Coordinates of C-alpha atoms in Angstrom, one line a residue:
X3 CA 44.6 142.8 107.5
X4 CA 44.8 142.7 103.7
X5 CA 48.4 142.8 104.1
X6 CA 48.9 140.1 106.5
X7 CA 46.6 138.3 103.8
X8 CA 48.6 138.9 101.0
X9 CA 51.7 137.7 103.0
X10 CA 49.9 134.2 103.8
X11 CA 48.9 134.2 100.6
X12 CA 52.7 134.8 99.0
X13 CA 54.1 132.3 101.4
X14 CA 51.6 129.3 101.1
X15 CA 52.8 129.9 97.1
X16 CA 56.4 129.1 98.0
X17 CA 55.4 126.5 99.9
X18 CA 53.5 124.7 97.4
X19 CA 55.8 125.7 94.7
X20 CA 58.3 123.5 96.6
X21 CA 56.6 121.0 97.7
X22 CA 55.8 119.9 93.7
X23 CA 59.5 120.6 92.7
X24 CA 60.5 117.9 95.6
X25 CA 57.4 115.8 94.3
X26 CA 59.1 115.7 90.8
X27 CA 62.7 115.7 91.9
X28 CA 61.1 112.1 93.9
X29 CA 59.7 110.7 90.8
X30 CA 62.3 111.5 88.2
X31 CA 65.9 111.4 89.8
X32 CA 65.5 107.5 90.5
X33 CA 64.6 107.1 86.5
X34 CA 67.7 108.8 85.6
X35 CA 70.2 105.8 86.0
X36 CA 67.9 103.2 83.8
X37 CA 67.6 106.8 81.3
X38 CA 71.1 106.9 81.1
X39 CA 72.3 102.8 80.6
X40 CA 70.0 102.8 77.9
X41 CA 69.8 103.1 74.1
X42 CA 67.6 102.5 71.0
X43 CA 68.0 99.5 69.3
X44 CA 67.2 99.8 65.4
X45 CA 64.0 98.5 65.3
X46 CA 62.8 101.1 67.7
X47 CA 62.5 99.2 70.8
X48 CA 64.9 100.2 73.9
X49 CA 67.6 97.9 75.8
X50 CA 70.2 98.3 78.1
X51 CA 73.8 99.2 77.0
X52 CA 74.8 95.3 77.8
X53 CA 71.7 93.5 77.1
X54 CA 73.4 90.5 77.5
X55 CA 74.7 91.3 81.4
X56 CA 72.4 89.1 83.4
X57 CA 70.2 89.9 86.4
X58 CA 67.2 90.9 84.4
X59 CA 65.8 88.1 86.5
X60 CA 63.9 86.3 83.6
X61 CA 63.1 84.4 80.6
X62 CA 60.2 84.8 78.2
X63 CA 59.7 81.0 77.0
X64 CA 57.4 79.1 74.5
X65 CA 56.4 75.8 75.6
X66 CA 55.8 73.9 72.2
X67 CA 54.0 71.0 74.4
X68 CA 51.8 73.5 75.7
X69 CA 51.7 75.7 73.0
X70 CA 52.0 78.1 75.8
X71 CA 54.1 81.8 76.2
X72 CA 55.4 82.5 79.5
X73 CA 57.6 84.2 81.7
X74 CA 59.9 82.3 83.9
X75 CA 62.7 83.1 86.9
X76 CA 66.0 82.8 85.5
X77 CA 66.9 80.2 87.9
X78 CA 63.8 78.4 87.9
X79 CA 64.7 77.5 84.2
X80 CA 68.2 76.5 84.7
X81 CA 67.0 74.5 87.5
X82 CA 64.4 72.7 85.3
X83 CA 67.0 72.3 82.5
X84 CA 69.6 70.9 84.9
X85 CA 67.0 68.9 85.2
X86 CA 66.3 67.7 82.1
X87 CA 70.2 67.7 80.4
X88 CA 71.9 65.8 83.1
X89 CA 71.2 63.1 85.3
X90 CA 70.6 64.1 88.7
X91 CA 73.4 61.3 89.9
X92 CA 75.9 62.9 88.3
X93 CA 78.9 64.4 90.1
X94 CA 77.9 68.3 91.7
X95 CA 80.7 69.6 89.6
X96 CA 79.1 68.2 86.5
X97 CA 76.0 69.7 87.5
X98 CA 77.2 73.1 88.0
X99 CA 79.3 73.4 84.5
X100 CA 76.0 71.8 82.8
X101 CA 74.4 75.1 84.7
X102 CA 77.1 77.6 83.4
X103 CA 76.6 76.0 79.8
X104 CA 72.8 76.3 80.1
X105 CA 72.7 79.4 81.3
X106 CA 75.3 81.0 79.3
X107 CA 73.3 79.2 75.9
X108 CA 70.4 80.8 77.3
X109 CA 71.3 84.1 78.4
X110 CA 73.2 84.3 74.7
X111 CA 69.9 83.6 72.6
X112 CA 68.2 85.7 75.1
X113 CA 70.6 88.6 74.2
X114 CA 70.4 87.8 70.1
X115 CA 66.7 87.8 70.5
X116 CA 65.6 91.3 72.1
X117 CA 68.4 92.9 70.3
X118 CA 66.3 92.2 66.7
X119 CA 62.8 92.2 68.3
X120 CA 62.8 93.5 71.4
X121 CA 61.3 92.8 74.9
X122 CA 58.0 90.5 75.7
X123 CA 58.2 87.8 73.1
X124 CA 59.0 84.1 72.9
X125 CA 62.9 84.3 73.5
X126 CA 63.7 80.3 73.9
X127 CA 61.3 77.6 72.8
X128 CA 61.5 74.6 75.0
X129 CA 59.2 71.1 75.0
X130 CA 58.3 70.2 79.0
X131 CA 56.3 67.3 77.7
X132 CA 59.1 65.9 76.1
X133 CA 61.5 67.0 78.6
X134 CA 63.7 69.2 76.5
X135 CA 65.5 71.7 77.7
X136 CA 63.0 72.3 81.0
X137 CA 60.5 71.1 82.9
X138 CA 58.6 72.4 85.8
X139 CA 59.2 71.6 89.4
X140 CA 55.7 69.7 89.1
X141 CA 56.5 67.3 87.1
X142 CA 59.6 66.2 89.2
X143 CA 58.0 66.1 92.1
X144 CA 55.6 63.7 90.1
X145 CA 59.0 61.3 88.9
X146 CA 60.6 61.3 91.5
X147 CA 58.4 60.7 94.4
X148 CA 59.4 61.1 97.8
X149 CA 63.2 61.6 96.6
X150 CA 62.0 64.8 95.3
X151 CA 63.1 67.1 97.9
X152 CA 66.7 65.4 98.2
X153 CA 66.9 65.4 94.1
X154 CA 65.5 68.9 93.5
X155 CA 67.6 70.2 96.6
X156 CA 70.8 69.1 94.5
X157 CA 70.6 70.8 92.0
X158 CA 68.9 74.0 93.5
X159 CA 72.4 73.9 95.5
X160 CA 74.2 73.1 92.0
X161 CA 73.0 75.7 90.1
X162 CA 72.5 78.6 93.4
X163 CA 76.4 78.0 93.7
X164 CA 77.2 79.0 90.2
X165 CA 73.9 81.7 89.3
X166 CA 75.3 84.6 87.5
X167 CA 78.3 82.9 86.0
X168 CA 78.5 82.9 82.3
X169 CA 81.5 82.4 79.6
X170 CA 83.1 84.5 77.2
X171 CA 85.3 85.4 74.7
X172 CA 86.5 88.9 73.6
X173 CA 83.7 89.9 76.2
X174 CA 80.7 88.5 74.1
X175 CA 78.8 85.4 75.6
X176 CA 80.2 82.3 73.6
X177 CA 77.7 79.3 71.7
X178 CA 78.0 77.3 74.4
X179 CA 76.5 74.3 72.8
X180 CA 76.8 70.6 74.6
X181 CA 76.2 67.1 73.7
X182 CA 75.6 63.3 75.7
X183 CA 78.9 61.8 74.8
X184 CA 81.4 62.4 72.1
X185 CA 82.8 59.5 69.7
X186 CA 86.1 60.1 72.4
X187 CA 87.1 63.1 70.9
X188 CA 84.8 66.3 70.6
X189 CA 84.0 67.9 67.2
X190 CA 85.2 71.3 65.6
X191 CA 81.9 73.5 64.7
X192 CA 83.4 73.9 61.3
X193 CA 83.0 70.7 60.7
X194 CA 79.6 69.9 62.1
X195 CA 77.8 73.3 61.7
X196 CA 79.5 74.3 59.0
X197 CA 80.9 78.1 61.2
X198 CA 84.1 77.9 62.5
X199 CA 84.0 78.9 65.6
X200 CA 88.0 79.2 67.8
X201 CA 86.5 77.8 70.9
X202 CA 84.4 75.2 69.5
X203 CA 87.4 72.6 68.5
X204 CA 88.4 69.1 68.6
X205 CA 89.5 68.4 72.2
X206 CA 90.0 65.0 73.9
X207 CA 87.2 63.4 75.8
X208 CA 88.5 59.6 76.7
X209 CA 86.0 59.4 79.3
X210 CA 83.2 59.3 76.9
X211 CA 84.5 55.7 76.0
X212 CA 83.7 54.3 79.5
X213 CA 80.0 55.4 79.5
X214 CA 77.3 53.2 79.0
X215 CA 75.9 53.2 75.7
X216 CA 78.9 54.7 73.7
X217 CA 78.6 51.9 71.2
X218 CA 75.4 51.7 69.4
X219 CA 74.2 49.2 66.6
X220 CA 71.2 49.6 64.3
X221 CA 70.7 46.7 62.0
X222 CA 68.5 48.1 58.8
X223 CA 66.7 45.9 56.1
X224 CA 67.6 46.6 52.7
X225 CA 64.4 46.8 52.2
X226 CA 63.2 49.4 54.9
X227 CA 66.8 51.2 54.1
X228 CA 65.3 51.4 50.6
X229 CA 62.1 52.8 51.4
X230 CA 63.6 55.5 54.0
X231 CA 65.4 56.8 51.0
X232 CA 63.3 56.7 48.7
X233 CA 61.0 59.4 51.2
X234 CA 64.2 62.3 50.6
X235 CA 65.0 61.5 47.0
X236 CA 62.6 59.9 44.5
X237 CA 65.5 59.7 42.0
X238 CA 67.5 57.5 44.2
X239 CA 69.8 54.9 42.0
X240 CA 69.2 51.3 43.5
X241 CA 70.9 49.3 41.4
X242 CA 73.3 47.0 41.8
X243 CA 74.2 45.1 44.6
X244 CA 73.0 46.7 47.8
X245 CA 76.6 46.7 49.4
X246 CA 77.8 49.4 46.4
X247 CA 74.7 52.1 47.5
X248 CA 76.9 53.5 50.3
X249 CA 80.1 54.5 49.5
X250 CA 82.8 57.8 49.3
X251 CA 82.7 57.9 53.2
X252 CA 84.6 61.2 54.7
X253 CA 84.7 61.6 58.1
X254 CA 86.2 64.6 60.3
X255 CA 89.3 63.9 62.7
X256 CA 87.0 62.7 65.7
X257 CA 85.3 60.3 63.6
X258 CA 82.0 62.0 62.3
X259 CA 80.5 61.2 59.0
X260 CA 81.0 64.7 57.2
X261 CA 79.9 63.8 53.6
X262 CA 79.0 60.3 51.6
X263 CA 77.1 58.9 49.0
X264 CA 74.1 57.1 49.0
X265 CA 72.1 56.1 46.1
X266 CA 73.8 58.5 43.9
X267 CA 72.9 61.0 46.0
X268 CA 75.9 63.1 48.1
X269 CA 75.0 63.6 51.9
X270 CA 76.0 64.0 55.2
X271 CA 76.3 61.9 57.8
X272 CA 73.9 64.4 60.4
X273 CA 71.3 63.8 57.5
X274 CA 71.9 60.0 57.5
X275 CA 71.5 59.9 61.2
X276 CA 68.1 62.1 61.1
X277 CA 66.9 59.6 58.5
X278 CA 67.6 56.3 60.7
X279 CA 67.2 57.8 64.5
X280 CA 71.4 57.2 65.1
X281 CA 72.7 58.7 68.0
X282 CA 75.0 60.2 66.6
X283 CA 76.7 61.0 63.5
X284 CA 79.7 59.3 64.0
X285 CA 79.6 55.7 62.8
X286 CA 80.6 52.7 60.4
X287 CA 78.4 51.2 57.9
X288 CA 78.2 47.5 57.0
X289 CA 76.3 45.4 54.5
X290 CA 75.4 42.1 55.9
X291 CA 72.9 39.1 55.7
X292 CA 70.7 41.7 53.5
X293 CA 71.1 44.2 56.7
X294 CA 72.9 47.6 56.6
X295 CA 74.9 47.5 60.4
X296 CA 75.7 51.0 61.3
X297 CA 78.3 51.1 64.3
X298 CA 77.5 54.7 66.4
X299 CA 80.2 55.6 68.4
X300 CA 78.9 58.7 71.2
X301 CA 75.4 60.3 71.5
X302 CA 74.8 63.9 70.1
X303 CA 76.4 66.2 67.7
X304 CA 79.6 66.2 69.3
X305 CA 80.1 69.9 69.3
X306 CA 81.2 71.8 72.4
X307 CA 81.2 70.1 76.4
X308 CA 80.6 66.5 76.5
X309 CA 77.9 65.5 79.1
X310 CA 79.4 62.6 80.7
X311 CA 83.0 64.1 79.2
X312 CA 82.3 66.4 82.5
X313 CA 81.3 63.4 84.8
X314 CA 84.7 61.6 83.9
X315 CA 86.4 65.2 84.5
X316 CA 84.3 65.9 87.8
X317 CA 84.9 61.7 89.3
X318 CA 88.6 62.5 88.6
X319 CA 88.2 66.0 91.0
X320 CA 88.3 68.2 88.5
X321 CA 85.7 71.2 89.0
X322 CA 83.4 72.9 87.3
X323 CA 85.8 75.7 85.9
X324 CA 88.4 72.8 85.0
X325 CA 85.8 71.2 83.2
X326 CA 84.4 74.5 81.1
X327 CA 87.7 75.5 80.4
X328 CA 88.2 72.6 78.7
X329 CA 85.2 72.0 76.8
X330 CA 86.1 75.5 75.8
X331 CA 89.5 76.3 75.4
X332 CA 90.6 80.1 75.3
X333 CA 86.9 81.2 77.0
X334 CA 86.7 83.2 80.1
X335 CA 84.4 82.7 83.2
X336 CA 82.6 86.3 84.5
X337 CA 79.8 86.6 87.1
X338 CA 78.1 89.3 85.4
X339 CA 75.7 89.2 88.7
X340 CA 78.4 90.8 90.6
X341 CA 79.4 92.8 87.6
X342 CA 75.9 94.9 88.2
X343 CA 76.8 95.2 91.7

């Protein structure tokens, strides 16, 4: 009897001696794949051999007009920003290059940001109350009414159509950086940011010409002009006849105001056109009647794919890959999505 005992007893050891290595082998073996596509970054914190690949599925986002954190569906942002960058009447093609841009712009500061700080932080500050860069499904139902469904399904079928599709160049995510309307000619990054940057060049954007609201007037007093400069530099020379305070104007080849003196005082024109709300950068100063007349050719910064650039483009059939590749000359489309697959 102790014998048969002992038997049991040496057999129900092997059984559970299995049963826990094939309870282990369960838990571990899937880990091993995610163990092995991943390394340690230098501040200590662990991401994937190509961070940048898309699919994690999400965004960590700081609302400023919330002063709220959260975590967001890839899409659901892109559709929001869609949203937000374009209008919604625009052609579908234009819709789905803004989508690439966005996304790609997105995924790329996404990439930048958990590669220095890792995972679980404010990635990409956006501004829903002032509708920049994304707003919620909510508040477009609230604009738009009973359109909603027929305005929201656009560009859900815009941006589904295109998900996963991002542009490169040497295989790194490019600065895919965008703008309203150029001055008919978009700028080099060199020029603008001051990083030059192969794919962000001047390239033709006639289209831009035909849109409403290329050309822009804003009609200063020399008084008010005076005061508004007088808030960035107390030493400001106003003397003389109002017509000599603006002067050594250098623009780039498509027109923006890279450098110029006012009051003594060496600038540029971005800083002029932060000082007086200009739409752009890119203009001609007169002195008339005791008025400064700025002429603003465009709306933006110029730099990169012209918003309604792409509208021209897409209302002469081009499509959306016609349209990025020549916003961005020399860059390459990938659908990292199916990369991972």
């Amino acid at each position: 009897m102790w014998e048969v005992d002992n038997k049991v007893s040496s057999e129900l050891k092997k059984f559970l001696f299995l049963l826990i290595i094939m309870l282990l082998l369960m838990v571990f073996i899937p880990l091993l794949p995610v163990a092995l596509n991943k390394k340690e970054n230098k501040k200590g914190g662990i991401i994937g051999e190509r961070a940048k690949v898309s699919g994690e599925g999400y965004f960590y986002i700081f609302d400023e007009g919330t002063e709220k954190n959260f975590k967001i569906p890839e899409k659901e942002l892109i559709y929001g920003t869609v949203a937000t960058e374009m209008p919604v009447s625009f052609e579908t093609e234009a819709l789905k290059a803004q989508a690439v841009a966005a996304y790609t712009y997105f995924s790329r500061a996404r990439e930048e940001f958990r590669k220095k700080n890792g995972e679980g932080q404010a990635e990409i500050s956006v501004d829903s109350k002032k509708w920049k860069y994304y707003v919620s499904s909510e508040q477009l139902k609230a604009k738009w009414g009973e359109k909603f469904e027929e305005r929201y399904g656009k560009i859900k079928n815009a941006v589904d159509s295109v998900f996963g599709e991002v542009l490169e160049d040497d295989g790194n995510l490019i600065l895919a950086v965008y703008h309203a309307m150029s001055s008919g000619e978009t700028e080099s990054s060199k020029d603008v940011f001051g990083g030059e940057v192969r794919y962000l060049t001047n390239v033709s954007s006639p289209g831009d010409k035909q849109a409403q609201g290329y050309e822009t007037y804003a009609e200063i007093s020399s008084e008010d002009f005076k005061e508004t400069i007088k808030k960035s530099w107390l030493d400001s020379n106003f003397e003389g006849d109002p017509s000599t305070w603006i002067k050594d104007i250098e623009k780039t080849q498509a027109g923006t105001v890279k450098s110029l003196t006012v009051c003594s005082h060496k600038t540029t024109g971005r800083e002029i056109r932060t000082m007086f709300s200009l739409r752009s950068a890119a203009f001609d100063v007169n002195y008339q009647n005791g008025k400064f007349i700025f002429k603003v050719k465009g709306y933006g910064h110029g730099v990169g794919m012209s918003q309604y650039g792409a509208q021209f483009m897409a209302k002469q059939g081009a499509d959306y890959k016609q349209i990025l590749s020549w916003y961005y000359p020399g860059t390459v489309l990938v659908n990292r999505l199916k990369e991972k697959l």
